[in-house]
mmCIF file of C-alpha atoms and ligand atoms in Angstrom:
data_model
loop_
_atom_site.group_PDB
_atom_site.id
_atom_site.type_symbol
_atom_site.label_atom_id
_atom_site.label_comp_id
_atom_site.label_asym_id
_atom_site.label_seq_id
_atom_site.Cartn_x
_atom_site.Cartn_y
_atom_site.Cartn_z
ATOM 1 C CA MET A 1130 -55.602 49.926 13.279
ATOM 2 C CA THR A 1131 -57.518 47.431 11.149
ATOM 3 C CA SER A 1132 -55.073 47.291 8.260
ATOM 4 C CA LEU A 1133 -51.466 48.189 7.585
ATOM 5 C CA ALA A 1134 -52.110 48.992 3.923
ATOM 6 C CA GLY A 1135 -50.759 52.456 3.196
ATOM 7 C CA SER A 1136 -49.155 52.879 6.659
ATOM 8 C CA SER A 1137 -45.662 54.398 6.594
ATOM 9 C CA ILE A 1138 -43.475 52.162 8.770
ATOM 10 C CA LEU A 1139 -39.771 52.403 9.601
ATOM 11 C CA VAL A 1140 -38.065 49.065 10.294
ATOM 12 C CA VAL A 1141 -34.737 49.505 12.083
ATOM 13 C CA GLY A 1142 -32.484 46.472 11.716
ATOM 14 C CA ALA A 1143 -34.366 45.283 8.636
ATOM 15 C CA THR A 1144 -31.371 43.190 7.529
ATOM 16 C CA GLY A 1145 -31.620 41.015 10.662
ATOM 17 C CA GLY A 1146 -33.486 37.756 11.120
ATOM 18 C CA LEU A 1147 -36.525 39.250 12.868
ATOM 19 C CA GLY A 1148 -36.409 42.627 11.116
ATOM 20 C CA SER A 1149 -36.423 41.024 7.670
ATOM 21 C CA ALA A 1150 -39.236 38.593 8.582
ATOM 22 C CA ILE A 1151 -41.346 41.467 9.940
ATOM 23 C CA ALA A 1152 -40.565 43.663 6.914
ATOM 24 C CA ARG A 1153 -41.674 40.896 4.515
ATOM 25 C CA ILE A 1154 -45.050 40.562 6.225
ATOM 26 C CA LEU A 1155 -45.519 44.337 6.354
ATOM 27 C CA ALA A 1156 -44.713 44.611 2.644
ATOM 28 C CA ASP A 1157 -47.182 41.815 1.836
ATOM 29 C CA GLU A 1158 -49.849 43.723 3.792
ATOM 30 C CA GLY A 1159 -49.264 46.872 1.742
ATOM 31 C CA ALA A 1160 -47.289 49.017 4.194
ATOM 32 C CA LEU A 1161 -44.984 51.713 2.807
ATOM 33 C CA LEU A 1162 -41.601 50.774 4.213
ATOM 34 C CA THR A 1163 -38.430 52.597 5.150
ATOM 35 C CA LEU A 1164 -35.852 49.887 5.776
ATOM 36 C CA HIS A 1165 -32.736 50.505 7.843
ATOM 37 C CA GLY A 1166 -29.538 48.490 7.805
ATOM 38 C CA ARG A 1167 -25.759 48.804 7.792
ATOM 39 C CA SER A 1168 -25.003 46.891 4.623
ATOM 40 C CA GLU A 1169 -26.273 47.734 1.124
ATOM 41 C CA GLU A 1170 -25.416 44.210 -0.007
ATOM 42 C CA LYS A 1171 -27.560 42.593 2.708
ATOM 43 C CA MET A 1172 -30.397 45.057 2.112
ATOM 44 C CA HIS A 1173 -30.559 44.368 -1.622
ATOM 45 C CA ALA A 1174 -30.400 40.609 -0.986
ATOM 46 C CA LEU A 1175 -33.630 40.855 1.053
ATOM 47 C CA ALA A 1176 -35.629 41.921 -1.998
ATOM 48 C CA VAL A 1177 -38.249 43.630 0.174
ATOM 49 C CA PRO A 1178 -39.666 46.771 -1.460
ATOM 50 C CA GLY A 1179 -39.026 50.025 0.371
ATOM 51 C CA THR A 1180 -36.784 53.021 0.756
ATOM 52 C CA PHE A 1181 -33.381 52.036 2.098
ATOM 53 C CA VAL A 1182 -31.419 53.985 4.703
ATOM 54 C CA TYR A 1183 -28.070 53.045 6.187
ATOM 55 C CA SER A 1184 -26.524 54.017 9.511
ATOM 56 C CA ASP A 1185 -24.564 52.697 12.449
ATOM 57 C CA LEU A 1186 -26.627 53.006 15.616
ATOM 58 C CA LEU A 1187 -23.430 53.711 17.540
ATOM 59 C CA ASP A 1188 -23.782 57.159 15.980
ATOM 60 C CA ALA A 1189 -25.969 59.064 18.469
ATOM 61 C CA GLY A 1190 -27.566 61.180 15.717
ATOM 62 C CA SER A 1191 -28.669 58.150 13.738
ATOM 63 C CA GLY A 1192 -32.342 58.250 14.796
ATOM 64 C CA ASN A 1193 -32.917 61.733 13.368
ATOM 65 C CA GLY A 1194 -31.652 60.575 9.970
ATOM 66 C CA LEU A 1195 -33.888 57.501 9.976
ATOM 67 C CA VAL A 1196 -37.020 59.517 10.728
ATOM 68 C CA ALA A 1197 -36.060 62.126 8.101
ATOM 69 C CA ALA A 1198 -35.621 59.357 5.513
ATOM 70 C CA ALA A 1199 -39.105 57.962 6.244
ATOM 71 C CA LEU A 1200 -40.689 61.410 6.029
ATOM 72 C CA ASP A 1201 -38.848 62.220 2.782
ATOM 73 C CA ALA A 1202 -39.963 58.952 1.236
ATOM 74 C CA HIS A 1203 -43.574 58.740 2.387
ATOM 75 C CA GLY A 1204 -44.538 62.155 3.778
ATOM 76 C CA ARG A 1205 -45.511 60.758 7.169
ATOM 77 C CA LEU A 1206 -44.591 58.131 9.749
ATOM 78 C CA ASP A 1207 -47.184 55.822 11.323
ATOM 79 C CA GLY A 1208 -45.041 53.194 12.994
ATOM 80 C CA VAL A 1209 -41.518 52.241 14.039
ATOM 81 C CA ILE A 1210 -40.175 48.715 14.605
ATOM 82 C CA ASN A 1211 -36.880 48.480 16.481
ATOM 83 C CA ALA A 1212 -35.409 45.168 15.382
ATOM 84 C CA ALA A 1213 -31.725 46.091 15.655
ATOM 85 C CA GLY A 1214 -29.720 44.644 18.506
ATOM 86 C CA VAL A 1215 -26.523 42.948 19.589
ATOM 87 C CA VAL A 1216 -25.814 40.209 22.111
ATOM 88 C CA ALA A 1217 -22.801 39.289 24.247
ATOM 89 C CA PHE A 1218 -22.086 36.217 26.357
ATOM 90 C CA GLY A 1219 -19.751 35.536 29.262
ATOM 91 C CA PRO A 1220 -19.368 36.144 32.992
ATOM 92 C CA ALA A 1221 -20.493 39.592 34.153
ATOM 93 C CA ALA A 1222 -17.127 40.326 35.745
ATOM 94 C CA ASP A 1223 -15.272 39.673 32.475
ATOM 95 C CA MET A 1224 -17.323 41.966 30.214
ATOM 96 C CA SER A 1225 -15.143 44.671 28.658
ATOM 97 C CA ASP A 1226 -15.958 48.382 28.746
ATOM 98 C CA GLU A 1227 -16.235 48.378 24.962
ATOM 99 C CA SER A 1228 -18.766 45.524 24.912
ATOM 100 C CA MET A 1229 -20.866 47.119 27.666
ATOM 101 C CA ASP A 1230 -20.832 50.436 25.783
ATOM 102 C CA ILE A 1231 -21.942 48.810 22.518
ATOM 103 C CA LEU A 1232 -24.704 46.772 24.197
ATOM 104 C CA PHE A 1233 -26.203 49.845 25.819
ATOM 105 C CA ALA A 1234 -25.707 52.110 22.780
ATOM 106 C CA VAL A 1235 -27.412 49.760 20.309
ATOM 107 C CA ASN A 1236 -29.976 47.974 22.522
ATOM 108 C CA ALA A 1237 -31.084 50.774 24.846
ATOM 109 C CA LEU A 1238 -29.897 54.263 23.887
ATOM 110 C CA GLY A 1239 -30.588 53.761 20.162
ATOM 111 C CA PRO A 1240 -34.342 53.098 20.599
ATOM 112 C CA MET A 1241 -34.587 55.776 23.320
ATOM 113 C CA ARG A 1242 -33.137 58.404 20.983
ATOM 114 C CA LEU A 1243 -35.215 57.111 18.099
ATOM 115 C CA LEU A 1244 -38.442 57.552 20.056
ATOM 116 C CA ARG A 1245 -37.478 61.163 20.757
ATOM 117 C CA ALA A 1246 -36.778 61.719 17.062
ATOM 118 C CA ALA A 1247 -39.968 60.002 15.897
ATOM 119 C CA ARG A 1248 -42.423 61.544 18.388
ATOM 120 C CA PRO A 1249 -43.313 64.686 16.368
ATOM 121 C CA ALA A 1250 -44.154 62.614 13.281
ATOM 122 C CA LEU A 1251 -46.053 60.020 15.339
ATOM 123 C CA LEU A 1252 -48.065 62.831 16.958
ATOM 124 C CA LYS A 1253 -49.150 63.971 13.491
ATOM 125 C CA SER A 1254 -50.130 60.408 12.671
ATOM 126 C CA ALA A 1255 -52.196 60.261 15.890
ATOM 127 C CA ALA A 1256 -53.925 63.531 15.001
ATOM 128 C CA ALA A 1257 -54.856 61.966 11.666
ATOM 129 C CA LYS A 1258 -56.297 58.953 13.601
ATOM 130 C CA ARG A 1259 -53.796 56.530 12.065
ATOM 131 C CA ASP A 1260 -53.098 54.710 15.395
ATOM 132 C CA PRO A 1261 -49.297 55.168 15.407
ATOM 133 C CA PHE A 1262 -47.056 52.728 17.254
ATOM 134 C CA PHE A 1263 -43.451 52.323 18.373
ATOM 135 C CA LEU A 1264 -42.390 48.708 18.909
ATOM 136 C CA THR A 1265 -39.347 47.484 20.817
ATOM 137 C CA LEU A 1266 -37.964 43.948 21.126
ATOM 138 C CA SER A 1267 -36.530 43.711 24.615
ATOM 139 C CA GLY A 1268 -36.942 39.939 24.603
ATOM 140 C CA ILE A 1269 -37.463 37.435 27.403
ATOM 141 C CA VAL A 1270 -34.194 38.450 29.126
ATOM 142 C CA SER A 1271 -35.805 41.696 30.267
ATOM 143 C CA GLU A 1272 -38.308 39.580 32.246
ATOM 144 C CA SER A 1273 -35.828 36.880 33.279
ATOM 145 C CA PRO A 1274 -32.252 38.246 33.399
ATOM 146 C CA THR A 1275 -29.971 35.395 32.447
ATOM 147 C CA ALA A 1276 -26.608 34.243 33.851
ATOM 148 C CA ASN A 1277 -23.718 34.694 31.411
ATOM 149 C CA MET A 1278 -25.852 37.303 29.634
ATOM 150 C CA ALA A 1279 -25.902 39.870 32.457
ATOM 151 C CA ALA A 1280 -24.886 42.917 30.437
ATOM 152 C CA TYR A 1281 -27.197 41.970 27.533
ATOM 153 C CA SER A 1282 -30.045 41.369 30.019
ATOM 154 C CA ALA A 1283 -29.354 44.743 31.679
ATOM 155 C CA SER A 1284 -29.408 46.606 28.356
ATOM 156 C CA LYS A 1285 -32.740 44.985 27.483
ATOM 157 C CA ALA A 1286 -34.217 45.587 30.953
ATOM 158 C CA ALA A 1287 -33.288 49.263 30.526
ATOM 159 C CA LEU A 1288 -35.130 49.296 27.200
ATOM 160 C CA ALA A 1289 -38.200 47.592 28.691
ATOM 161 C CA ALA A 1290 -38.327 50.043 31.621
ATOM 162 C CA PHE A 1291 -37.992 52.981 29.262
ATOM 163 C CA GLY A 1292 -40.797 51.640 27.091
ATOM 164 C CA GLN A 1293 -43.134 51.092 30.051
ATOM 165 C CA ALA A 1294 -42.662 54.595 31.395
ATOM 166 C CA ALA A 1295 -42.614 56.366 28.026
ATOM 167 C CA GLY A 1296 -45.617 54.308 26.966
ATOM 168 C CA ARG A 1297 -47.659 55.744 29.843
ATOM 169 C CA GLU A 1298 -46.719 59.264 28.748
ATOM 170 C CA LEU A 1299 -47.382 58.703 25.066
ATOM 171 C CA ARG A 1300 -50.668 56.889 25.538
ATOM 172 C CA ARG A 1301 -52.190 60.309 26.260
ATOM 173 C CA ASP A 1302 -50.864 61.457 22.882
ATOM 174 C CA GLY A 1303 -52.449 58.510 21.081
ATOM 175 C CA ILE A 1304 -49.099 56.794 20.429
ATOM 176 C CA ARG A 1305 -48.927 53.071 21.294
ATOM 177 C CA LEU A 1306 -45.680 51.679 22.682
ATOM 178 C CA ILE A 1307 -45.438 47.900 22.382
ATOM 179 C CA ASP A 1308 -42.608 45.851 23.892
ATOM 180 C CA ALA A 1309 -42.212 42.338 22.452
ATOM 181 C CA ARG A 1310 -40.412 39.790 24.636
ATOM 182 C CA PRO A 1311 -40.061 36.545 22.678
ATOM 183 C CA GLY A 1312 -37.750 33.801 23.877
ATOM 184 C CA HIS A 1313 -34.832 32.434 21.888
ATOM 185 C CA THR A 1314 -35.541 32.667 18.163
ATOM 186 C CA GLU A 1315 -33.535 30.989 15.398
ATOM 187 C CA THR A 1316 -32.222 34.086 13.628
ATOM 188 C CA GLY A 1317 -28.531 33.342 14.132
ATOM 189 C CA LEU A 1318 -28.165 36.268 16.567
ATOM 190 C CA ALA A 1319 -26.527 33.964 19.122
ATOM 191 C CA THR A 1320 -23.874 32.999 16.547
ATOM 192 C CA ARG A 1321 -22.878 36.673 16.060
ATOM 193 C CA PRO A 1322 -22.090 37.888 19.590
ATOM 194 C CA ILE A 1323 -19.934 40.985 20.047
ATOM 195 C CA ALA A 1324 -18.220 39.103 22.912
ATOM 196 C CA GLY A 1325 -18.088 35.561 24.253
ATOM 197 C CA ALA A 1326 -19.732 32.483 22.821
ATOM 198 C CA ALA A 1327 -23.281 31.202 23.184
ATOM 199 C CA PRO A 1328 -23.928 28.103 25.294
ATOM 200 C CA ARG A 1329 -25.804 25.222 23.686
ATOM 201 C CA MET A 1330 -29.438 26.254 23.490
ATOM 202 C CA PRO A 1331 -32.603 24.280 22.812
ATOM 203 C CA ALA A 1332 -34.281 24.916 19.470
ATOM 204 C CA GLY A 1333 -35.874 28.330 19.414
ATOM 205 C CA PHE A 1334 -38.878 29.882 17.736
ATOM 206 C CA ASP A 1335 -39.171 30.192 13.983
ATOM 207 C CA PRO A 1336 -38.518 33.883 13.122
ATOM 208 C CA ALA A 1337 -41.461 33.860 10.677
ATOM 209 C CA ASP A 1338 -43.849 32.824 13.498
ATOM 210 C CA VAL A 1339 -42.508 35.466 15.892
ATOM 211 C CA ALA A 1340 -42.769 38.105 13.153
ATOM 212 C CA ARG A 1341 -46.368 37.060 12.389
ATOM 213 C CA ARG A 1342 -47.337 37.308 16.080
ATOM 214 C CA ILE A 1343 -45.787 40.783 16.280
ATOM 215 C CA VAL A 1344 -47.538 42.100 13.171
ATOM 216 C CA ASP A 1345 -50.869 40.588 14.302
ATOM 217 C CA ALA A 1346 -50.467 42.392 17.650
ATOM 218 C CA ILE A 1347 -49.867 45.712 15.904
ATOM 219 C CA VAL A 1348 -52.989 45.315 13.787
ATOM 220 C CA ALA A 1349 -55.110 44.084 16.734
ATOM 221 C CA GLY A 1350 -54.231 47.114 18.881
ATOM 222 C CA GLU A 1351 -52.317 45.122 21.530
ATOM 223 C CA ARG A 1352 -50.122 47.135 23.901
ATOM 224 C CA ASP A 1353 -47.746 44.512 25.271
ATOM 225 C CA LEU A 1354 -46.276 41.225 24.080
ATOM 226 C CA PRO A 1355 -44.820 39.397 27.104
ATOM 227 C CA SER A 1356 -42.878 36.166 26.663
ATOM 228 C CA GLY A 1357 -46.095 34.192 27.291
ATOM 229 C CA ALA A 1358 -47.659 35.750 24.192
ATOM 230 C CA PHE A 1359 -45.272 33.657 22.071
ATOM 231 C CA SER A 1360 -46.674 30.177 22.510
ATOM 232 C CA PRO A 1361 -44.503 27.031 22.591
ATOM 233 C CA GLN A 1362 -46.079 25.756 19.390
ATOM 234 C CA HIS A 1363 -44.010 28.436 17.658
ATOM 235 C CA ALA A 1364 -40.803 26.635 18.646
ATOM 236 C CA ALA A 1365 -39.009 24.904 15.795
HETATM 237 N N1 LIG B 2298 -33.063 36.115 18.212
HETATM 238 C C1 LIG B 2298 -33.523 36.029 19.448
HETATM 239 O O1 LIG B 2298 -33.463 34.978 20.107
HETATM 240 C C2 LIG B 2298 -34.164 37.239 20.086
HETATM 241 C C3 LIG B 2298 -35.074 37.036 21.149
HETATM 242 C C4 LIG B 2298 -35.654 38.161 21.738
HETATM 243 C C5 LIG B 2298 -35.327 39.435 21.303
HETATM 244 N N2 LIG B 2298 -34.425 39.583 20.293
HETATM 245 C C6 LIG B 2298 -34.075 40.929 19.896
HETATM 246 O O2 LIG B 2298 -34.661 41.168 18.635
HETATM 247 C C7 LIG B 2298 -33.844 42.080 17.884
HETATM 248 C C8 LIG B 2298 -33.517 41.454 16.530
HETATM 249 O O3 LIG B 2298 -32.747 40.286 16.776
HETATM 250 P P1 LIG B 2298 -32.383 39.238 15.632
HETATM 251 O O4 LIG B 2298 -32.420 37.924 16.274
HETATM 252 O O5 LIG B 2298 -33.162 39.507 14.410
HETATM 253 O O6 LIG B 2298 -30.845 39.616 15.398
HETATM 254 P P2 LIG B 2298 -30.001 39.740 14.039
HETATM 255 O O7 LIG B 2298 -30.499 38.778 13.019
HETATM 256 O O8 LIG B 2298 -28.569 39.647 14.424
HETATM 257 O O9 LIG B 2298 -30.328 41.222 13.548
HETATM 258 C C9 LIG B 2298 -29.814 42.330 14.238
HETATM 259 C C10 LIG B 2298 -30.000 43.581 13.417
HETATM 260 O O10 LIG B 2298 -29.387 44.677 14.140
HETATM 261 C C11 LIG B 2298 -28.478 45.346 13.255
HETATM 262 N N3 LIG B 2298 -27.397 45.979 14.005
HETATM 263 C C12 LIG B 2298 -26.584 45.424 14.930
HETATM 264 N N4 LIG B 2298 -25.700 46.325 15.367
HETATM 265 C C13 LIG B 2298 -25.964 47.487 14.720
HETATM 266 C C14 LIG B 2298 -25.385 48.768 14.727
HETATM 267 N N5 LIG B 2298 -24.332 49.084 15.503
HETATM 268 N N6 LIG B 2298 -25.901 49.712 13.911
HETATM 269 C C15 LIG B 2298 -26.944 49.428 13.088
HETATM 270 N N7 LIG B 2298 -27.537 48.227 13.035
HETATM 271 C C16 LIG B 2298 -27.045 47.256 13.843
HETATM 272 C C17 LIG B 2298 -27.988 44.251 12.336
HETATM 273 O O11 LIG B 2298 -27.370 44.809 11.197
HETATM 274 P P3 LIG B 2298 -26.425 43.867 10.260
HETATM 275 O O12 LIG B 2298 -27.370 43.061 9.428
HETATM 276 O O13 LIG B 2298 -25.638 44.850 9.481
HETATM 277 O O14 LIG B 2298 -25.595 43.030 11.185
HETATM 278 C C18 LIG B 2298 -29.297 43.527 12.036
HETATM 279 O O15 LIG B 2298 -30.057 44.267 11.105
HETATM 280 C C19 LIG B 2298 -32.616 42.345 18.745
HETATM 281 O O16 LIG B 2298 -32.803 43.541 19.481
HETATM 282 C C20 LIG B 2298 -32.590 41.170 19.700
HETATM 283 O O17 LIG B 2298 -31.946 41.478 20.910
HETATM 284 C C21 LIG B 2298 -33.869 38.520 19.653
#
């Protein structure tokens, strides 16, 4: 892929800190966007051009609707960015059933179901030599599971393992799976946990820098973005 101009890309979690930063760059580069969120108000405030689609990823059928929206809007699908996610803090033994269910539903099962829904359209994109991709953001915790974030780390490690294995399968089909594993990034995610409270953390990366690195990797044909791919000079 040498350019994103004219590529049909679905951004899941486009109202978030990383999703919105990625969507802005993609729009500037001429991609045709389908932007997912939960809130119309937040989506309109972004002012990023695209087709808007709303769903709660706790709904297991959500992925089918997102792919259908992208196909309705642009007639094809060349890439998917999974930038939705939730975090929780606190001792592993204190995590509630509800929080564990939400972490796994949004962070792991959502992207897994979405890949299944998107595969037929991505196969068509591969046949048309459009270099389709499916990008996940498991984050550094999938490499280095973190105390007081055990359930979050586990949900992200599940996502990373799924991506590695599915990526081997889909490589034969010409579909690129990319897992991005940046460290702490200043999106405000840590201030919106579904449980617990974040410890004090050192300053994280600038979301615009992380988004730029991710989009550059897509264009350059990279297949993996480990934590080391996000250099310290990106830290705020
Ligand atoms: N920030 C970091 O330090 C960091 C580091 C590595 C990886 N990551 C991962 O990168 C991804 C994006 O993180 P971020 O920092 O940009 O977080 P964020 O700003 O909180 O954005 C999260 C996005 O997920 C959406 N979302 C959450 N729960 C949802 C649900 N049940 N149904 C539908 N959408 C839902 C949010 O929608 P609303 O706008 O409606 O809330 C928002 O669009 C996450 O998977 C995160 O784990 C983050």
